[in-house]
Tab-separated table of C-alpha atoms and ligand atoms in Angstrom:
chain	number	residue	atom	x	y	z
A	199	MET	CA	44.716	-5.223	83.362
A	200	LYS	CA	43.966	-2.254	81.126
A	201	GLU	CA	41.606	-0.912	83.772
A	202	LYS	CA	44.230	-1.364	86.451
A	203	ILE	CA	46.663	0.628	84.321
A	204	SER	CA	44.292	3.531	83.758
A	205	ASN	CA	43.238	3.555	87.455
A	206	LEU	CA	46.849	3.612	88.540
A	207	LEU	CA	47.568	6.486	86.131
A	208	GLU	CA	44.657	8.487	87.496
A	209	THR	CA	45.562	8.013	91.165
A	210	ALA	CA	49.249	8.657	90.422
A	211	ILE	CA	48.515	11.914	88.570
A	212	ASN	CA	46.145	13.054	91.350
A	213	SER	CA	48.753	12.339	94.033
A	214	ILE	CA	51.468	14.127	92.021
A	215	ASN	CA	49.230	17.160	91.455
A	216	SER	CA	48.348	17.475	95.110
A	217	ALA	CA	51.956	16.998	96.345
A	218	GLU	CA	53.421	20.232	97.725
A	219	SER	CA	57.026	19.367	98.346
A	220	ILE	CA	59.948	17.728	96.606
A	221	ASP	CA	60.264	15.273	99.498
A	222	VAL	CA	56.677	14.050	98.979
A	223	LEU	CA	57.330	13.715	95.223
A	224	ASN	CA	60.480	11.697	95.859
A	225	ASP	CA	58.504	9.363	98.136
A	226	LEU	CA	55.870	9.047	95.410
A	227	ARG	CA	58.545	8.179	92.842
A	228	VAL	CA	59.715	5.311	95.049
A	229	ALA	CA	56.112	4.156	95.759
A	230	LEU	CA	55.185	4.178	92.052
A	231	LEU	CA	58.339	3.387	90.095
A	232	GLY	CA	60.638	1.827	92.708
A	233	LYS	CA	61.592	-1.889	92.836
A	234	SER	CA	58.527	-2.769	94.877
A	235	GLY	CA	56.462	0.120	93.476
A	236	SER	CA	52.964	-0.113	91.974
A	237	VAL	CA	54.128	0.050	88.321
A	238	THR	CA	56.676	-2.714	88.867
A	239	GLY	CA	53.864	-4.657	90.598
A	240	LEU	CA	51.821	-4.412	87.410
A	241	LEU	CA	54.624	-6.031	85.424
A	242	LYS	CA	54.628	-8.937	87.844
A	243	GLY	CA	50.940	-9.526	86.943
A	244	MET	CA	51.815	-9.948	83.240
A	245	LYS	CA	51.884	-13.693	83.670
A	246	ASP	CA	48.085	-13.655	84.037
A	247	VAL	CA	47.614	-11.763	80.716
A	248	GLU	CA	46.761	-13.587	77.514
A	249	PRO	CA	50.012	-14.214	75.590
A	250	SER	CA	48.597	-12.483	72.521
A	251	GLU	CA	47.765	-9.420	74.622
A	252	ARG	CA	51.123	-9.235	76.390
A	253	PRO	CA	53.003	-7.022	73.904
A	254	LYS	CA	50.230	-4.442	73.929
A	255	VAL	CA	49.833	-4.495	77.706
A	256	GLY	CA	53.608	-4.334	78.078
A	257	GLN	CA	53.665	-1.213	75.905
A	258	MET	CA	50.834	0.336	77.990
A	259	VAL	CA	52.778	-0.267	81.214
A	260	ASN	CA	55.841	1.393	79.645
A	261	GLU	CA	53.761	4.378	78.554
A	262	LEU	CA	52.339	4.573	82.092
A	263	ARG	CA	55.891	4.633	83.490
A	264	VAL	CA	56.894	7.460	81.096
A	265	LYS	CA	53.752	9.508	81.899
A	266	ILE	CA	54.286	9.165	85.647
A	267	GLU	CA	57.963	10.038	85.293
A	268	THR	CA	57.179	13.109	83.170
A	269	ALA	CA	54.491	14.243	85.611
A	270	LEU	CA	56.893	13.828	88.546
A	271	ASN	CA	59.691	15.760	86.795
A	272	GLU	CA	57.390	18.578	85.722
A	273	LYS	CA	56.000	18.952	89.237
A	274	ILE	CA	59.496	18.963	90.760
A	275	ALA	CA	60.602	21.669	88.281
A	276	PHE	CA	57.456	23.664	89.100
A	277	ILE	CA	58.084	23.490	92.862
A	278	LYS	CA	61.752	24.442	92.413
A	279	GLU	CA	60.773	27.489	90.368
A	280	LYS	CA	58.208	28.567	92.991
A	281	ASP	CA	60.814	28.146	95.759
A	282	LEU	CA	63.279	30.275	93.806
A	283	GLU	CA	60.688	32.984	93.245
A	284	LYS	CA	59.874	32.976	96.973
A	285	ARG	CA	63.575	33.210	97.871
A	286	LEU	CA	64.234	36.016	95.434
A	287	LEU	CA	61.342	37.960	96.888
A	288	SER	CA	62.367	37.417	100.503
A	289	GLU	CA	66.072	38.129	99.827
A	290	LYS	CA	65.443	41.264	97.823
A	291	ILE	CA	68.272	43.805	98.184
A	292	ASP	CA	67.468	47.474	98.282
A	293	ILE	CA	70.458	48.998	96.529
A	294	THR	CA	69.232	52.496	97.308
A	295	LEU	CA	69.899	52.022	101.068
A	296	PRO	CA	73.002	53.882	102.315
A	297	ALA	CA	76.017	51.564	102.586
A	298	LYS	CA	77.535	50.717	105.957
A	299	ARG	CA	80.600	52.918	106.421
A	300	LYS	CA	83.847	51.063	106.894
A	301	LYS	CA	86.059	52.461	109.601
A	302	VAL	CA	89.251	53.653	107.965
A	303	GLY	CA	92.311	54.100	110.113
A	304	ALA	CA	94.800	56.933	109.863
A	305	LEU	CA	98.564	56.968	109.644
A	306	SER	CA	100.394	58.071	112.750
A	307	PRO	CA	102.057	61.494	112.414
A	308	ILE	CA	105.378	59.702	112.934
A	309	THR	CA	104.702	57.547	109.859
A	310	LEU	CA	103.574	60.625	107.928
A	311	VAL	CA	106.832	62.431	108.691
A	312	LYS	CA	108.879	59.291	108.051
A	313	ASN	CA	107.259	58.787	104.622
A	314	GLU	CA	107.754	62.443	103.746
A	315	LEU	CA	111.437	62.327	104.687
A	316	ILE	CA	112.073	59.018	102.902
A	317	ASP	CA	110.409	60.449	99.836
A	318	ALA	CA	112.519	63.607	99.962
A	319	PHE	CA	115.824	61.772	100.561
A	320	SER	CA	115.060	59.217	97.847
A	321	GLY	CA	114.652	62.169	95.502
A	322	LEU	CA	118.251	63.148	96.315
A	323	GLY	CA	119.497	59.627	95.582
A	324	PHE	CA	119.676	58.207	99.142
A	325	GLU	CA	119.126	54.435	99.412
A	326	ILE	CA	117.458	52.849	102.440
A	327	PHE	CA	119.419	50.653	104.826
A	328	GLU	CA	117.786	49.137	107.906
A	329	GLY	CA	119.928	47.835	110.757
A	330	PRO	CA	118.913	45.716	113.772
A	331	GLU	CA	117.264	47.229	116.852
A	332	ILE	CA	119.226	44.857	119.118
A	333	GLU	CA	122.793	45.963	118.596
A	334	LEU	CA	126.328	45.272	119.763
A	335	ASP	CA	127.922	47.800	122.129
A	336	GLU	CA	130.863	47.827	119.725
A	337	ILE	CA	128.716	49.035	116.810
A	338	ASN	CA	126.329	51.291	118.728
A	339	PHE	CA	129.153	53.019	120.619
A	340	GLN	CA	132.767	51.909	120.239
A	341	LYS	CA	133.180	52.088	116.458
A	342	LEU	CA	131.422	55.459	116.622
A	343	ASN	CA	134.245	56.751	118.782
A	344	ILE	CA	132.353	56.338	122.065
A	345	PRO	CA	134.549	53.952	124.102
A	346	LYS	CA	133.394	52.338	127.330
A	347	ASP	CA	133.196	54.940	130.128
A	348	HIS	CA	133.094	57.851	127.630
A	349	PRO	CA	130.984	60.652	129.178
A	350	ALA	CA	128.876	60.851	125.965
A	351	ARG	CA	127.321	57.529	126.998
A	352	ASP	CA	125.450	59.355	129.786
A	353	MET	CA	123.323	61.106	127.158
A	354	GLN	CA	122.313	57.775	125.637
A	355	ASP	CA	121.669	55.454	128.554
A	356	THR	CA	119.748	52.438	127.313
A	357	PHE	CA	118.439	48.939	128.012
A	358	TYR	CA	121.171	46.323	128.179
A	359	ILE	CA	120.514	42.699	127.285
A	360	THR	CA	124.034	41.621	128.243
A	361	GLU	CA	127.091	43.748	128.939
A	362	ASN	CA	127.816	43.905	125.208
A	363	ILE	CA	124.352	43.649	123.676
A	364	LEU	CA	121.842	46.474	123.986
A	365	LEU	CA	118.828	48.147	122.410
A	366	ARG	CA	120.356	50.669	120.004
A	367	THR	CA	120.237	54.242	121.256
A	368	HIS	CA	120.320	55.890	117.829
A	369	THR	CA	120.334	54.967	114.151
A	370	SER	CA	124.045	55.891	113.878
A	371	PRO	CA	125.168	52.216	114.165
A	372	GLY	CA	123.571	51.985	110.701
A	373	GLN	CA	126.535	54.124	109.536
A	374	VAL	CA	128.995	51.536	110.837
A	375	ARG	CA	127.096	48.622	109.302
A	376	VAL	CA	127.028	50.311	105.904
A	377	MET	CA	130.649	51.508	105.938
A	378	THR	CA	131.983	48.103	106.987
A	379	SER	CA	130.069	46.314	104.251
A	380	LYS	CA	130.205	48.698	101.291
A	381	ASN	CA	132.892	50.753	99.584
A	382	PRO	CA	132.350	54.460	98.872
A	383	PRO	CA	130.594	56.185	97.226
A	384	ILE	CA	127.943	55.731	99.928
A	385	LYS	CA	124.640	57.580	100.109
A	386	VAL	CA	122.198	55.942	102.524
A	387	MET	CA	119.449	56.753	105.005
A	388	CYS	CA	118.664	54.464	107.929
A	389	PRO	CA	115.172	54.872	109.364
A	390	GLY	CA	114.232	52.963	112.506
A	391	ARG	CA	113.177	52.640	116.123
A	392	VAL	CA	115.636	53.473	118.866
A	393	TYR	CA	115.610	53.249	122.665
A	394	ARG	CA	116.854	55.280	125.594
A	395	SER	CA	116.300	55.335	129.289
A	396	ASP	CA	114.324	58.622	129.016
A	397	ASP	CA	110.744	59.505	129.951
A	398	ASP	CA	109.174	62.969	130.004
A	399	ALA	CA	106.947	65.210	127.867
A	400	THR	CA	109.557	65.541	125.117
A	401	HIS	CA	111.577	62.337	125.627
A	402	SER	CA	110.246	58.828	125.200
A	403	PRO	CA	111.981	55.504	126.009
A	404	ILE	CA	111.184	54.424	122.449
A	405	PHE	CA	111.332	56.798	119.513
A	406	HIS	CA	112.279	56.981	115.849
A	407	GLN	CA	115.180	58.466	113.948
A	408	ILE	CA	116.387	58.700	110.385
A	409	GLU	CA	120.114	58.648	109.893
A	410	GLY	CA	121.763	59.962	106.767
A	411	LEU	CA	125.285	59.164	105.583
A	412	VAL	CA	127.189	60.295	102.519
A	413	VAL	CA	130.827	59.219	101.962
A	414	ASP	CA	132.772	60.002	98.817
A	415	LYS	CA	135.785	61.968	97.613
A	416	ASN	CA	135.610	65.736	98.244
A	417	ILE	CA	132.458	65.749	100.383
A	418	SER	CA	132.334	68.948	102.445
A	419	LEU	CA	130.145	70.738	104.967
A	420	CYS	CA	128.627	72.644	101.997
A	421	ASP	CA	127.143	69.357	100.693
A	422	LEU	CA	125.642	68.696	104.120
A	423	LYS	CA	124.170	72.202	104.321
A	424	GLY	CA	122.779	72.151	100.773
A	425	SER	CA	121.117	68.740	101.034
A	426	LEU	CA	119.571	69.340	104.433
A	427	GLU	CA	118.296	72.800	103.488
A	428	GLU	CA	116.533	71.230	100.534
A	429	ILE	CA	114.940	68.512	102.696
A	430	LEU	CA	113.903	70.863	105.512
A	431	LYS	CA	112.182	73.179	103.014
A	432	ARG	CA	110.206	70.196	101.754
A	433	ILE	CA	109.096	69.415	105.316
A	434	PHE	CA	108.518	72.877	106.787
A	435	GLY	CA	107.838	74.995	103.701
A	436	ASP	CA	109.852	77.063	101.221
A	437	LYS	CA	110.001	80.170	103.383
A	438	ILE	CA	112.094	78.744	106.217
A	439	LYS	CA	115.749	79.623	106.688
A	440	THR	CA	118.319	77.267	108.204
A	441	ARG	CA	121.357	77.858	110.347
A	442	LEU	CA	124.195	75.681	111.581
A	443	ARG	CA	125.320	75.972	115.209
A	444	PRO	CA	128.491	74.351	116.506
A	445	SER	CA	127.805	71.239	118.562
A	446	TYR	CA	129.519	68.045	119.693
A	447	PHE	CA	129.058	64.390	118.750
A	448	PRO	CA	131.982	61.972	119.213
A	449	PHE	CA	131.372	60.486	115.757
A	450	THR	CA	131.417	63.745	113.760
A	451	GLU	CA	134.047	66.482	113.569
A	452	PRO	CA	133.088	69.266	113.212
A	453	SER	CA	129.588	68.697	114.596
A	454	VAL	CA	126.594	70.970	114.191
A	455	GLU	CA	122.990	71.346	115.273
A	456	ILE	CA	120.729	72.540	112.486
A	457	ASP	CA	117.964	75.009	113.330
A	458	VAL	CA	115.135	76.163	111.098
A	459	SER	CA	113.599	79.632	111.369
A	460	CYS	CA	110.268	79.315	113.187
A	461	PHE	CA	107.606	78.375	110.630
A	462	GLU	CA	104.873	79.579	113.031
A	463	CYS	CA	105.984	83.192	113.487
A	464	GLY	CA	108.396	83.510	110.571
A	465	GLY	CA	111.269	84.138	112.987
A	466	LYS	CA	109.737	86.980	115.019
A	467	GLY	CA	109.507	84.876	118.178
A	468	CYS	CA	106.500	82.966	119.548
A	469	LYS	CA	105.515	80.228	122.000
A	470	LEU	CA	106.615	77.420	119.682
A	471	CYS	CA	110.160	78.776	119.233
A	472	LYS	CA	110.237	80.016	122.851
A	473	GLY	CA	110.743	83.577	121.609
A	474	THR	CA	114.038	82.798	119.831
A	475	GLY	CA	112.738	82.692	116.243
A	476	TRP	CA	114.633	79.400	115.720
A	477	ILE	CA	113.801	75.728	116.241
A	478	GLU	CA	116.422	73.000	116.590
A	479	VAL	CA	115.626	70.073	114.330
A	480	LEU	CA	118.622	67.759	113.966
A	481	GLY	CA	122.221	66.901	114.737
A	482	ALA	CA	124.832	66.450	112.020
A	483	GLY	CA	128.501	66.816	111.102
A	484	MET	CA	131.417	65.592	109.029
A	485	VAL	CA	132.139	61.914	109.731
A	486	ASN	CA	135.012	61.775	112.237
A	487	ARG	CA	138.286	60.481	110.714
A	488	LYS	CA	138.445	57.923	113.507
A	489	VAL	CA	135.048	56.488	112.564
A	490	LEU	CA	136.083	56.176	108.910
A	491	GLU	CA	139.275	54.388	110.026
A	492	ASN	CA	137.302	52.117	112.405
A	493	CYS	CA	135.185	51.080	109.428
A	494	GLY	CA	138.142	50.454	107.092
A	495	ILE	CA	137.760	53.596	104.983
A	496	ASP	CA	140.848	55.734	104.279
A	497	PRO	CA	140.112	59.228	105.715
A	498	ASP	CA	142.871	60.748	103.539
A	499	VAL	CA	140.970	59.707	100.433
A	500	TYR	CA	137.354	59.918	101.503
A	501	THR	CA	135.304	62.322	103.563
A	502	GLY	CA	131.644	62.191	104.513
A	503	TYR	CA	128.794	63.841	106.289
A	504	ALA	CA	126.142	62.334	108.545
A	505	PHE	CA	123.007	63.524	110.278
A	506	GLY	CA	120.345	62.157	112.630
A	507	ILE	CA	116.746	63.364	112.758
A	508	GLY	CA	114.280	62.587	115.582
A	509	LEU	CA	110.921	61.878	113.924
A	510	GLU	CA	108.762	62.463	117.012
A	511	ARG	CA	110.273	65.901	117.395
A	512	ILE	CA	109.669	66.881	113.771
A	513	ALA	CA	106.068	65.589	113.964
A	514	MET	CA	105.518	67.442	117.274
A	515	LEU	CA	106.614	70.681	115.623
A	516	LYS	CA	104.730	70.137	112.404
A	517	TYR	CA	101.444	68.944	113.928
A	518	HIS	CA	101.582	70.866	117.233
A	519	VAL	CA	101.690	67.770	119.422
A	520	PRO	CA	102.277	69.099	122.949
A	521	ASP	CA	103.360	65.860	124.657
A	522	ILE	CA	105.385	63.001	123.124
A	523	ARG	CA	103.417	60.456	125.187
A	524	MET	CA	100.323	61.188	123.064
A	525	TYR	CA	101.907	59.156	120.250
A	526	PHE	CA	101.875	56.049	122.391
A	527	ASP	CA	98.634	56.496	124.414
A	528	SER	CA	96.485	54.598	121.859
A	529	ASP	CA	93.760	57.251	122.098
A	530	ILE	CA	91.750	56.932	118.880
A	531	ARG	CA	90.761	60.646	119.021
A	532	PHE	CA	94.406	61.618	118.670
A	533	ILE	CA	95.065	59.523	115.575
A	534	LYS	CA	91.743	60.504	113.928
A	535	GLN	CA	93.007	64.072	113.547
A	536	PHE	CA	95.572	62.918	110.988
A	537	LYS	CA	93.139	61.409	108.465
B	155	LIG	C1	121.907	61.462	118.011
B	155	LIG	O1	121.184	60.501	118.303
B	155	LIG	C2	122.932	61.336	116.926
B	155	LIG	N1	123.093	59.969	116.587
B	155	LIG	C3	122.503	62.175	115.736
B	155	LIG	C4	123.612	62.372	114.739
B	155	LIG	C5	123.717	61.487	113.675
B	155	LIG	C6	124.522	63.410	114.871
B	155	LIG	C7	124.761	61.653	112.757
B	155	LIG	C8	125.534	63.570	113.966
B	155	LIG	C9	125.649	62.709	112.909
B	155	LIG	P1	120.755	63.134	119.653
B	155	LIG	O2	121.002	62.385	120.892
B	155	LIG	O3	120.820	64.606	119.718
B	155	LIG	O4	121.745	62.668	118.468
B	155	LIG	O5	119.342	62.698	119.071
B	155	LIG	C10	118.886	63.104	117.803
B	155	LIG	C11	117.434	63.489	117.888
B	155	LIG	O6	116.688	62.420	118.423
B	155	LIG	C12	117.141	64.668	118.822
B	155	LIG	O7	117.289	65.873	118.131
B	155	LIG	C13	115.725	64.445	119.215
B	155	LIG	O8	114.854	64.952	118.221
B	155	LIG	C14	115.598	62.942	119.180
B	155	LIG	N2	115.608	62.356	120.519
B	155	LIG	C15	116.640	62.118	121.342
B	155	LIG	N3	116.247	61.518	122.482
B	155	LIG	C16	114.918	61.355	122.360
B	155	LIG	C17	113.895	60.794	123.190
B	155	LIG	N4	114.180	60.198	124.329
B	155	LIG	N5	112.612	60.819	122.729
B	155	LIG	C18	112.305	61.360	121.547
B	155	LIG	N6	113.204	61.899	120.711
B	155	LIG	C19	114.493	61.910	121.114
């Protein structure tokens, strides 16, 4: 029996030493120590051993089991370490290689101008209000003093969903929504997308505006002029001058167009300002008494001013974009210029 034990130990250690994979070692563990393994087989032969010898032989078999188990575990640990070394070598990372460049997008010039304007108006205390793009005829037109069949509707033909529901033609309905839901003092800007049945190099069927509205006691045209001068200087530079020209909007009275002196030629006259030295940038005016009344605000107590800026137009001027359709062409070369 003792000989059997030492023979089994020798063959087991040889097999473990020559094994090259964890799978082979696991098979060996089953063949040697498993239920029907060789070591368990030895125990079954104990009945043939002299009773006086049994404790000693039993101890030898246990020692054999421990030696085989230790040898198996050591070999498995050795193989695992080798595998790890191999993997670390093959997966070596060269941190000196140049990194792959991530493609970074750019903000559209419309977003750039929008952010700049929002920033400037916020600085003057304007809060943001955003109205819906699908609007009621009543709010887009009628409450703004543009009744059905008013000739001013020709300038803002749009896309009708039903007879009374349409895609808003300007951000001015934002004025109505604010005035009917909030008491003065009011100081808001309404940025957003608007729609018209237009399509040429300077007019798009979809474009962006920012509306401004201030309603309080004693608001005058001077407040309008002062605030907008401040904002336009932020956008076009400190050197520009502004001027107010009489205009007409049904929802403001008096109404004005605001021009800035040409920031390209300093007012001497060039291609950009078509030789006039001035560039028209926005429409504005004192809120019409009728509009205040339509929105439940007493025009004998409160007055207000409002203005509407076309973002595409400002961005075209600022970034020399020759055709409004370039904003919507999805040509990556166009947008890359604004990084
Ligand atoms: C209005 O939309 C008025 N709601 C502005 C206003 C608000 C006046 C408050 C007074 C008080 P107008 O139709 O002029 O006004 O448009 C304003 C600006 O939007 C224009 O100066 C122009 O820059 C831009 N715009 C108008 N139509 C288009 C178009 N189809 N594509 C691109 N920009 C346009």
